[in-house]
PDB file of N, CA and C in Angstrom:
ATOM      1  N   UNK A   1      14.852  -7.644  -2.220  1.00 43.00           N
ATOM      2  CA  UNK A   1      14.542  -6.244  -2.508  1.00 43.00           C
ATOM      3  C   UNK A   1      13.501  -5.733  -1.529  1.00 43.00           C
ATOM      4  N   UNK A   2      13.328  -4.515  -1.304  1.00 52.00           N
ATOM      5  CA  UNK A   2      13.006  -3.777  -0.201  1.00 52.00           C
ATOM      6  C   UNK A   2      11.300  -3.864  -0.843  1.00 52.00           C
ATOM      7  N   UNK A   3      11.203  -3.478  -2.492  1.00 59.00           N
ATOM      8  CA  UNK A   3       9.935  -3.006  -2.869  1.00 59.00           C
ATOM      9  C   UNK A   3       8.898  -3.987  -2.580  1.00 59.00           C
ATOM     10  N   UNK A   4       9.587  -5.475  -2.672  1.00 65.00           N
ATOM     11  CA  UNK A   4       8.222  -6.830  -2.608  1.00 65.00           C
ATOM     12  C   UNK A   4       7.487  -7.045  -1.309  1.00 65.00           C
ATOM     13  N   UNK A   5       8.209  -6.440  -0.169  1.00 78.00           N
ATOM     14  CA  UNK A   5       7.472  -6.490   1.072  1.00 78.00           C
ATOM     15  C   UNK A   5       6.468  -4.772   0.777  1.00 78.00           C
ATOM     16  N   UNK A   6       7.078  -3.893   0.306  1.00 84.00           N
ATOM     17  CA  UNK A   6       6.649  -2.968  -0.216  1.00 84.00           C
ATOM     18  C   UNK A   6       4.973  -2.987  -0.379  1.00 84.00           C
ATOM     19  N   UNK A   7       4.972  -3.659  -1.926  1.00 84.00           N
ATOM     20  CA  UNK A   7       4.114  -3.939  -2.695  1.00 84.00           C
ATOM     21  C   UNK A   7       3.193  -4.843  -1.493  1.00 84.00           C
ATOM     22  N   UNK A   8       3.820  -6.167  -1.041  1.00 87.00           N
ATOM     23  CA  UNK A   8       2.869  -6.578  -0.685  1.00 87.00           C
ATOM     24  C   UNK A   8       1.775  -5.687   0.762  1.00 87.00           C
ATOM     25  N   UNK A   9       2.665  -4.661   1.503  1.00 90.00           N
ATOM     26  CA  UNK A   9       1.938  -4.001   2.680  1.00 90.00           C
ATOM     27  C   UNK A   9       0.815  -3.419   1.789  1.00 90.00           C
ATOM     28  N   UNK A  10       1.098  -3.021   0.209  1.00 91.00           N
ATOM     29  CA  UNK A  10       0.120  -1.745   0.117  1.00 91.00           C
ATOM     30  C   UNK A  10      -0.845  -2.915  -0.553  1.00 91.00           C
ATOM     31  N   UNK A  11      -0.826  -4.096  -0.810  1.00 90.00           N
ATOM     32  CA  UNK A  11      -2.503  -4.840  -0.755  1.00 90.00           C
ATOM     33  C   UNK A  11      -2.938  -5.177   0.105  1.00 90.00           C
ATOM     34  N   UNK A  12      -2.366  -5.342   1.735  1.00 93.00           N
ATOM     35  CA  UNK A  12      -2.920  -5.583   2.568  1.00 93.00           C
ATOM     36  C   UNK A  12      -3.552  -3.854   3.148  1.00 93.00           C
ATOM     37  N   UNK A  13      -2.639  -2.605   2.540  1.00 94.00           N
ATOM     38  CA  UNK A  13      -3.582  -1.949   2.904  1.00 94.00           C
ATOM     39  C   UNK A  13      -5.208  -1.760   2.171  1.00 94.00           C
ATOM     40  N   UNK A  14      -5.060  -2.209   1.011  1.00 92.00           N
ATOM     41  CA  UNK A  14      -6.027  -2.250  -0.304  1.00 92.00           C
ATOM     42  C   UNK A  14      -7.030  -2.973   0.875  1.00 92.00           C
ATOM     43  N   UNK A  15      -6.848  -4.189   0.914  1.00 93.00           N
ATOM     44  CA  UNK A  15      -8.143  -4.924   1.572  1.00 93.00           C
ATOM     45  C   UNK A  15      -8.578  -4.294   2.569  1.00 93.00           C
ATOM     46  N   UNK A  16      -7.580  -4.018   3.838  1.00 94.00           N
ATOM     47  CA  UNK A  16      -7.996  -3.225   5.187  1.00 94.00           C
ATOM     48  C   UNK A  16      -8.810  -1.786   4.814  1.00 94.00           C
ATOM     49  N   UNK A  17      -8.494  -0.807   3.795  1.00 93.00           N
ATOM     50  CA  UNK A  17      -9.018   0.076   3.966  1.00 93.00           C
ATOM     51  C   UNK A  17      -8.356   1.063   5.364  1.00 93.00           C
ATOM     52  N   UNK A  18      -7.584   0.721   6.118  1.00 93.00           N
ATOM     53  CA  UNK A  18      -6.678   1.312   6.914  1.00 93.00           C
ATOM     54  C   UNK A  18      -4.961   0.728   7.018  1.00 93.00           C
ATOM     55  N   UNK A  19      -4.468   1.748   7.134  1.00 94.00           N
ATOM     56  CA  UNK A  19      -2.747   1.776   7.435  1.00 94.00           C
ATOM     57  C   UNK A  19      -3.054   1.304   8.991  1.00 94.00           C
ATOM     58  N   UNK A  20      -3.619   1.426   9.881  1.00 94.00           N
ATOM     59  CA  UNK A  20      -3.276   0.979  11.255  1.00 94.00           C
ATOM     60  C   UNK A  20      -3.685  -0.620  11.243  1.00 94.00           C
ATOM     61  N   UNK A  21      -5.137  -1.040  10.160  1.00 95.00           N
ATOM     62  CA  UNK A  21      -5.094  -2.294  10.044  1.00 95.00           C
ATOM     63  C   UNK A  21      -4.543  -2.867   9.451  1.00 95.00           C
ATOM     64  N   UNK A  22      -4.264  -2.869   8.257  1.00 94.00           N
ATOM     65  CA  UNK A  22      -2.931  -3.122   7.888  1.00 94.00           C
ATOM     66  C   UNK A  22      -1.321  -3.640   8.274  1.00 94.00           C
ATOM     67  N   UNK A  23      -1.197  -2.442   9.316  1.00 94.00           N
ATOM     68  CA  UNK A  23       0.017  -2.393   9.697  1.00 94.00           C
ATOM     69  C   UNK A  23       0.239  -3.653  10.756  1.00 94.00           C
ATOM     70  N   UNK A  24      -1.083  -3.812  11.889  1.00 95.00           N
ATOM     71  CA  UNK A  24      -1.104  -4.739  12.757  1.00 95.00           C
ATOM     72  C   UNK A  24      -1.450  -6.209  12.007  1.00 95.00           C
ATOM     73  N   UNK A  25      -2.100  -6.338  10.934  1.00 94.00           N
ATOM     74  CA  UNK A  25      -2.218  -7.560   9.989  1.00 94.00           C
ATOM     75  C   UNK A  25      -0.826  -7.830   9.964  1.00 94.00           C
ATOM     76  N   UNK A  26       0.001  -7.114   9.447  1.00 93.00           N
ATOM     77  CA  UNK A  26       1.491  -7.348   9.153  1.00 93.00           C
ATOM     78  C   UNK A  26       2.534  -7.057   9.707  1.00 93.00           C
ATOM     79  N   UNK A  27       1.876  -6.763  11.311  1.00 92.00           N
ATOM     80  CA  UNK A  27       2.741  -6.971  12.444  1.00 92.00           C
ATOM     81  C   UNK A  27       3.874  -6.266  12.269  1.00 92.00           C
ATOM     82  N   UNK A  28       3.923  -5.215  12.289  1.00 92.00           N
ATOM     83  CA  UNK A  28       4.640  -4.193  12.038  1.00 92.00           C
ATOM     84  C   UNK A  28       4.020  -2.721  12.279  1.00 92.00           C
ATOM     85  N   UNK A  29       4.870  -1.561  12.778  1.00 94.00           N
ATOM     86  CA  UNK A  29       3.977  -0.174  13.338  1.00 94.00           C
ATOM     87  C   UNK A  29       3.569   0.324  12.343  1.00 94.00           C
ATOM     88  N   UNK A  30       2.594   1.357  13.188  1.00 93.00           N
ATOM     89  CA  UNK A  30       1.869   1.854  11.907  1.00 93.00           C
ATOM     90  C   UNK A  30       3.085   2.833  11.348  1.00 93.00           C
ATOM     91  N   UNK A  31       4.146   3.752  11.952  1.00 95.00           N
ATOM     92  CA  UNK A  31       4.520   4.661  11.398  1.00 95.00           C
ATOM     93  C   UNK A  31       5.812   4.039  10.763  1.00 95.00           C
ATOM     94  N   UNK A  32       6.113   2.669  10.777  1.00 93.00           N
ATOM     95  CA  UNK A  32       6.893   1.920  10.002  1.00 93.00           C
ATOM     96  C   UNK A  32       6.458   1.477   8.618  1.00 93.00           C
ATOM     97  N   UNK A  33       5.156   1.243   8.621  1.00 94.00           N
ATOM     98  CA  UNK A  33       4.580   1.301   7.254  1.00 94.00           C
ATOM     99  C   UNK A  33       3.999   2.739   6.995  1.00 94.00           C
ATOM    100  N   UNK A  34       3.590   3.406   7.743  1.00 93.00           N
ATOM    101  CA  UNK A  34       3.703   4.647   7.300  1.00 93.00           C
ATOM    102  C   UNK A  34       4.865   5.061   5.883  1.00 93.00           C
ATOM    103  N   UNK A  35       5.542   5.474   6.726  1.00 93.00           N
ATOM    104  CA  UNK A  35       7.367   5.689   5.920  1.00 93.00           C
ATOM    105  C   UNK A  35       7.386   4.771   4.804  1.00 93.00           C
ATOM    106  N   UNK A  36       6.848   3.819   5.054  1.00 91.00           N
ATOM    107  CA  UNK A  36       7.557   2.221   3.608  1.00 91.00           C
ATOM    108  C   UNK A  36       6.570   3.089   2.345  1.00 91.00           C
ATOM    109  N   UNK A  37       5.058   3.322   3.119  1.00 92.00           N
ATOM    110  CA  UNK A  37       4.274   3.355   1.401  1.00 92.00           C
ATOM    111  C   UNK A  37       4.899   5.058   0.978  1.00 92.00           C
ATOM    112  N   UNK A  38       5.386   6.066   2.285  1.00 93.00           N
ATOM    113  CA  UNK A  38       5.682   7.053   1.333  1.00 93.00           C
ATOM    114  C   UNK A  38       6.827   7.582   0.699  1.00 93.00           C
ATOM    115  N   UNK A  39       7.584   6.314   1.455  1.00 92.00           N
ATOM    116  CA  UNK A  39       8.745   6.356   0.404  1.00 92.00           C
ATOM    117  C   UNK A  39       8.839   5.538  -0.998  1.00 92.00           C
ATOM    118  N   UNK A  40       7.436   4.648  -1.293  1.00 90.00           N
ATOM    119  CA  UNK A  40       7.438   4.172  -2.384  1.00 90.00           C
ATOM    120  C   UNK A  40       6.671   5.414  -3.787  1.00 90.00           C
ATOM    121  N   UNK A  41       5.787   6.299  -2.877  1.00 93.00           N
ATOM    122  CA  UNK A  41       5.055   7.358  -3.626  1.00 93.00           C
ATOM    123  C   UNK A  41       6.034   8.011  -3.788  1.00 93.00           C
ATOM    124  N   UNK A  42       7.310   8.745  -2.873  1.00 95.00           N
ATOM    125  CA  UNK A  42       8.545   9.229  -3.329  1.00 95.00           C
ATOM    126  C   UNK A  42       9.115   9.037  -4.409  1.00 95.00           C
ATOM    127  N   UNK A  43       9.335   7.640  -4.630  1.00 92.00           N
ATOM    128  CA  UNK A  43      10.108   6.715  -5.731  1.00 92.00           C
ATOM    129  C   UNK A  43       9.156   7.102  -7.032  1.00 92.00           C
ATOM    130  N   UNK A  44       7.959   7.088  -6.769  1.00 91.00           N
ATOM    131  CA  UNK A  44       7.234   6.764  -8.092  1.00 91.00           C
ATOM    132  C   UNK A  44       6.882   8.373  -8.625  1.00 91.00           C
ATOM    133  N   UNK A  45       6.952   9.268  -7.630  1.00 95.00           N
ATOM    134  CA  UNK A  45       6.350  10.670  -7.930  1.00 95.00           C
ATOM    135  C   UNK A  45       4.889  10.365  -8.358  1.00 95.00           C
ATOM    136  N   UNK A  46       4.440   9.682  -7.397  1.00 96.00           N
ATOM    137  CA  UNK A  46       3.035   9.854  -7.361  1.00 96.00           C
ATOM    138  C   UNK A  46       2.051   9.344  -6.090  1.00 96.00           C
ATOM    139  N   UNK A  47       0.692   9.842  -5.725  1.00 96.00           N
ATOM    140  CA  UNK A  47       0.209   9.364  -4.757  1.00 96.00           C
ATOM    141  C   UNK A  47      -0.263   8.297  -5.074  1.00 96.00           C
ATOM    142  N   UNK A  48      -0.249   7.110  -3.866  1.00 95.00           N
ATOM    143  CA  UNK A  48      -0.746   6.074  -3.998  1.00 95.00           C
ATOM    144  C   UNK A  48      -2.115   6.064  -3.432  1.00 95.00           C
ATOM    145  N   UNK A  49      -2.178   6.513  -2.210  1.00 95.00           N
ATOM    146  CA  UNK A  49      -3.252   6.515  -1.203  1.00 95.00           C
ATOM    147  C   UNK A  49      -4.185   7.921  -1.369  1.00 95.00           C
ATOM    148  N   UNK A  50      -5.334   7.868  -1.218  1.00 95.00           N
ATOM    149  CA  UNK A  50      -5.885   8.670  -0.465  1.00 95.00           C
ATOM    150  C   UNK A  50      -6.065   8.802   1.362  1.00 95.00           C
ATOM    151  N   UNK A  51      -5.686  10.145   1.279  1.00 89.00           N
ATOM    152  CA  UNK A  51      -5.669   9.646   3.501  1.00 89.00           C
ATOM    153  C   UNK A  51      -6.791  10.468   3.484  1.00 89.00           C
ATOM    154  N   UNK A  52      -7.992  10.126   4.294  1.00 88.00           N
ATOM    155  CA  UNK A  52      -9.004  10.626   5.178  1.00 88.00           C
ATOM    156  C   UNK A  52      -9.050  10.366   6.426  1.00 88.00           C
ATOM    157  N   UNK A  53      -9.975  11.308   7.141  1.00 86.00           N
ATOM    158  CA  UNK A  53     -10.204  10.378   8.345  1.00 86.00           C
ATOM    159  C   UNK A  53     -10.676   9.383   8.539  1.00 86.00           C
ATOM    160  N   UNK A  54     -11.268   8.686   7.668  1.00 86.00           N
ATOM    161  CA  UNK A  54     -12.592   7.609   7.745  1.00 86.00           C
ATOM    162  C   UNK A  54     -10.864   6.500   7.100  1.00 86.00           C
ATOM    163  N   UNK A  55     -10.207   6.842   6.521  1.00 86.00           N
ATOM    164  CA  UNK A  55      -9.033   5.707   6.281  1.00 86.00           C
ATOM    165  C   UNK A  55      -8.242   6.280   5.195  1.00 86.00           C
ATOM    166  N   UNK A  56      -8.228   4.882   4.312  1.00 93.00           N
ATOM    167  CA  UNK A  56      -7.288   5.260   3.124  1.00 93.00           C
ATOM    168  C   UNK A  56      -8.045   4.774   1.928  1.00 93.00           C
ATOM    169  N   UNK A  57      -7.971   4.984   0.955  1.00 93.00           N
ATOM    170  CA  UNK A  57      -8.180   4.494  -0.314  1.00 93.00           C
ATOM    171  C   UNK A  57      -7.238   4.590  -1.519  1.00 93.00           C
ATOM    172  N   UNK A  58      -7.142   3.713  -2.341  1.00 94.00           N
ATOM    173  CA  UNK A  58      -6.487   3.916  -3.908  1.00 94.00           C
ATOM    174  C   UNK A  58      -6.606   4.917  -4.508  1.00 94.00           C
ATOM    175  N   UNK A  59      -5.359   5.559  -4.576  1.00 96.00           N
ATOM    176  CA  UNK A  59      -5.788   6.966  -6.308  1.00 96.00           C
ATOM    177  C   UNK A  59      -5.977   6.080  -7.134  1.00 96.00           C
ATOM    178  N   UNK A  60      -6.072   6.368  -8.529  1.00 97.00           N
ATOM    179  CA  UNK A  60      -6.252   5.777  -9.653  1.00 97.00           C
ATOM    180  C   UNK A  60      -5.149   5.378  -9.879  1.00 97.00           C
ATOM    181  N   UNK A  61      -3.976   5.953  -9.587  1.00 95.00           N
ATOM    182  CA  UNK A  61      -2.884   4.918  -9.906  1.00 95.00           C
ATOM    183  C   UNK A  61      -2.094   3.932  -8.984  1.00 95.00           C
ATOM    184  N   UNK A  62      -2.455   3.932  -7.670  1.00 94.00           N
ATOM    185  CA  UNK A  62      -2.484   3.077  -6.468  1.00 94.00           C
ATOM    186  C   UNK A  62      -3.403   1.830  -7.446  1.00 94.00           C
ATOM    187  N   UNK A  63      -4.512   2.161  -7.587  1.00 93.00           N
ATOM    188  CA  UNK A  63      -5.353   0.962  -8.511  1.00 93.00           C
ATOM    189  C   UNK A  63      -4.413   0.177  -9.406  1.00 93.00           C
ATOM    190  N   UNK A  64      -4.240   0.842 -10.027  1.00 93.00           N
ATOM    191  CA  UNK A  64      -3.561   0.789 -11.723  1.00 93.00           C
ATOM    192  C   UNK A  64      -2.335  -0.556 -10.769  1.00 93.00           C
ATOM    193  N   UNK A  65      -1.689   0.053  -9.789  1.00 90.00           N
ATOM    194  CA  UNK A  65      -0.338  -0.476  -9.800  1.00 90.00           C
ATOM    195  C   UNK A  65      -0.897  -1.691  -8.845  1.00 90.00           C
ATOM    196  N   UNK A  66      -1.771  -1.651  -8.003  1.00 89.00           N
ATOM    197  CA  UNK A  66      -2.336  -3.076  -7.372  1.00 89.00           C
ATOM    198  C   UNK A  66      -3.080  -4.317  -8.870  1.00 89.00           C
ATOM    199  N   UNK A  67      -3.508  -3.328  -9.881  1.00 88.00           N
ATOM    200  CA  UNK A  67      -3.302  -4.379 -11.041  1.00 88.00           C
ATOM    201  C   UNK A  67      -2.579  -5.250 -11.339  1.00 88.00           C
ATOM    202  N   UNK A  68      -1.374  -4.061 -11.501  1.00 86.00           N
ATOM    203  CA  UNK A  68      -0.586  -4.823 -12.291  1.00 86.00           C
ATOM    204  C   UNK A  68       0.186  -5.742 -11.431  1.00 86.00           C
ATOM    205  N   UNK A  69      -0.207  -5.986 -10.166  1.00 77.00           N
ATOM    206  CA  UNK A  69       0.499  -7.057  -9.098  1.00 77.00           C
ATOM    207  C   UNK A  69      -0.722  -8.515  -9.261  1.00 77.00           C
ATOM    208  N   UNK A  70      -1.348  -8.290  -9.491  1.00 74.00           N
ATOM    209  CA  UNK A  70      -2.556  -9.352  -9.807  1.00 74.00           C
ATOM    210  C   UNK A  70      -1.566 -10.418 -10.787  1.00 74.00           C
ATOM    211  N   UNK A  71      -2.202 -11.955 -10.845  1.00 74.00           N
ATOM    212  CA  UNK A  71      -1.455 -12.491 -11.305  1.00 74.00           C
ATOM    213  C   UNK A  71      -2.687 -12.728 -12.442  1.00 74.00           C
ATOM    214  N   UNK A  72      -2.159 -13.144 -13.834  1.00 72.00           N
ATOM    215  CA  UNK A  72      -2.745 -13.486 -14.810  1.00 72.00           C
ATOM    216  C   UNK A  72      -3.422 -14.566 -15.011  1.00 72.00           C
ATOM    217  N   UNK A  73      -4.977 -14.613 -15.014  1.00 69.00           N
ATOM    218  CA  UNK A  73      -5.859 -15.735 -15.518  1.00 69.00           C
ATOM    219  C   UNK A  73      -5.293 -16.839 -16.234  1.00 69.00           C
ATOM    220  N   UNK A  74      -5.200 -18.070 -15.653  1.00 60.00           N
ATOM    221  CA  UNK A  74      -4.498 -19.414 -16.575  1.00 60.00           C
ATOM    222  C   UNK A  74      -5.543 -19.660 -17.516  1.00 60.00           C
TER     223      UNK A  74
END
């Protein structure tokens, strides 16, 4: 499935704090992951990111959904 590489770009954007770092972490362009996270905000009808100039950050539900990718305390 398309979404699990998905999911995983948008925690590597979580840590980077940038789509261009990010994108080169995962060796791939920036405007290739560009397109991936906003066609996943497409899908979801909602923003994931905040874009500034200074980078990107989590909306509250970008958060919410990097949660629920967390794996559960044994």
């Amino acid at each position: 499935s398309r979404s699990v590489p998905t999911l995983l770009s948008l925690l590597k954007i979580a840590e980077h704090g940038s789509i261009n770092k990010a994108a080169e972490a995962l060796n791939m362009s920036q405007p290739a992951l560009t397109r991936s996270i906003t066609r996943l905000e497409a899908t979801l009808g909602v923003p994931i990111l905040d874009r500034t100039a200074k980078g990107v950050s989590m909306t509250p539900f970008g958060n919410a959904l990097l949660e629920s990718l967390r794996p559960y305390p044994s």
